[in-house]
């Protein structure tokens, strides 16, 4: 990290924060640690619970018992041997996930991914968090201003002055006057005040690939304060989209993400209420418009967009916060020493960030394109080849004969979704790769050992790990040690 | 299950307790919680380390008595009263409740066949009960002193994890995890003011007693290994 820089946050006192977005990636653990945040304090202030992945229900066939996990642990021995062909040749009625990693069973039993004796940020099973986005924003703001020396200015940006070359020279605010800087990070949300309005970078809509364009969000209370709390996000497919269900210590966050081309707001409301049950009928959901897509350039001149200002996609795989983290990290690590080298770094940033958005769109579409559901226009339209990005189409073709593995197409540092994620979704959704059993001979014994190791590791973890809610309660009460 | 009640000379006049060391009565601990006032005498025989409470994750000090779950390699010496027995083993079924002494009536040591009475015919505490009251006077403030000692070391970043590995003559290995000790390098690097503060509070001595006590780990391993030698088997089975 470079020094000799100062950061000023100009925040509008009048624009409310979006306040949803409660799912994160394991990257948040290292991000928080790097920022010097105590994990215990984070749990105490942000209504945090553990997340060990996502369970996708009714996505494949729509049947009652149709569900699979996309866990956060890699398959056993992932860097040594690809277990996919070994599992395919000997499925024995066991899912891919349960054959290669313990996390699905941990989620089934509502277990936490660590114990109270596990130090801060360390895991027994890889994990991320579910959190209260509003509380998290306030917590980070306080940490950054009090401990990291960020200057916080409450003011509305009404205008951005530019140089002749188009660089932003200063921001004009009625409350704090003119504020000047060398690099402007546009975090103005959907408005994209600097990158979009001032610098004129257009927005690339992706609703031709991902149809969902609205959400009805609703926070629902638990029936009792001790009700079990799922340690995974539950995503349940619906006639025109899907419902998220996230367990926080004090409440559940739920919402129906849907396509307004395929259903009406009234029907969407009925669908959400059917999912939640009659006891929540008095609650009123909040409607949020989703404009899926991203800016065509993320860093132009001396302005780089992060967060919603860069773009947004339906929250199917919690990609919003992780993209913000990755962008912030890249900016911090590549902080230009001066204006002359900024364009070189900007080009690099744009290249990486474009790649990431593209891969996330591919990965989200993968969940839809593998469905066998034909019960509504939404699902039928989703498998229309014209809506599938070419790169994904080619990969799906390739994967019919060769299962994905870690150097296969996924060679970038910090790939948002590694090949393991593709494996979990593909084989969780009944995709099958043709494999020749004789190809497995060379790695047969090590694969057998890894699968047996997984059985004993699963048994061991199930006997040692506490319940998700129980551990969160203990962390708030006693705290985690740093060692 | 436990049933902890405040002890009184009327309702508990006839209560008797098995006071002698025995595995079935709770001496089956490979790591027993201790307090800092015990360090000088403990350090003569036992490795003193830190571990984390399984329910709270908080650090506590303890003496290592064995390698396997439930193994106490000092039982014979404790029975023969040849070695100091940690207060937490001595106290048996007794607890403190505020300033009162309490007893767990469901504790296996509490039985009519017990070798020690608590009160005499007149209702006065026996010598045994007086010894329990005496050790509680050490144990209770000792717990608080130990907590402050640990918090001080944590704030100076002086505690580090350590794994104890041992190989035995029957071909088996043990790897004992979840133990912590003082990091010598960071201790050496402490600023002078911090060193003086540790010294004045008596903590420097405690730290060096802990570090010196690690020399008992090989002795403890040898003690266990002796059980695998001819003549040791009967004792080994006695521990199982």
XYZ file of C-alpha atoms in Angstrom, chain A residues 10-17 152-157 173-176:
18
model
C -17.888 13.470 0.051
C -21.234 12.029 1.059
C -24.627 13.484 0.268
C -26.706 14.034 3.400
C -29.883 13.885 1.296
C -29.458 10.737 -0.838
C -30.430 7.630 1.180
C -28.354 4.464 0.881
C -15.614 12.849 5.771
C -17.481 15.783 4.212
C -21.263 15.832 4.239
C -22.185 17.735 1.093
C -24.129 17.440 -2.146
C -22.113 17.535 -5.337
C -20.881 21.684 -3.222
C -23.215 24.205 -1.584
C -22.292 22.980 1.914
C -18.500 22.673 1.704
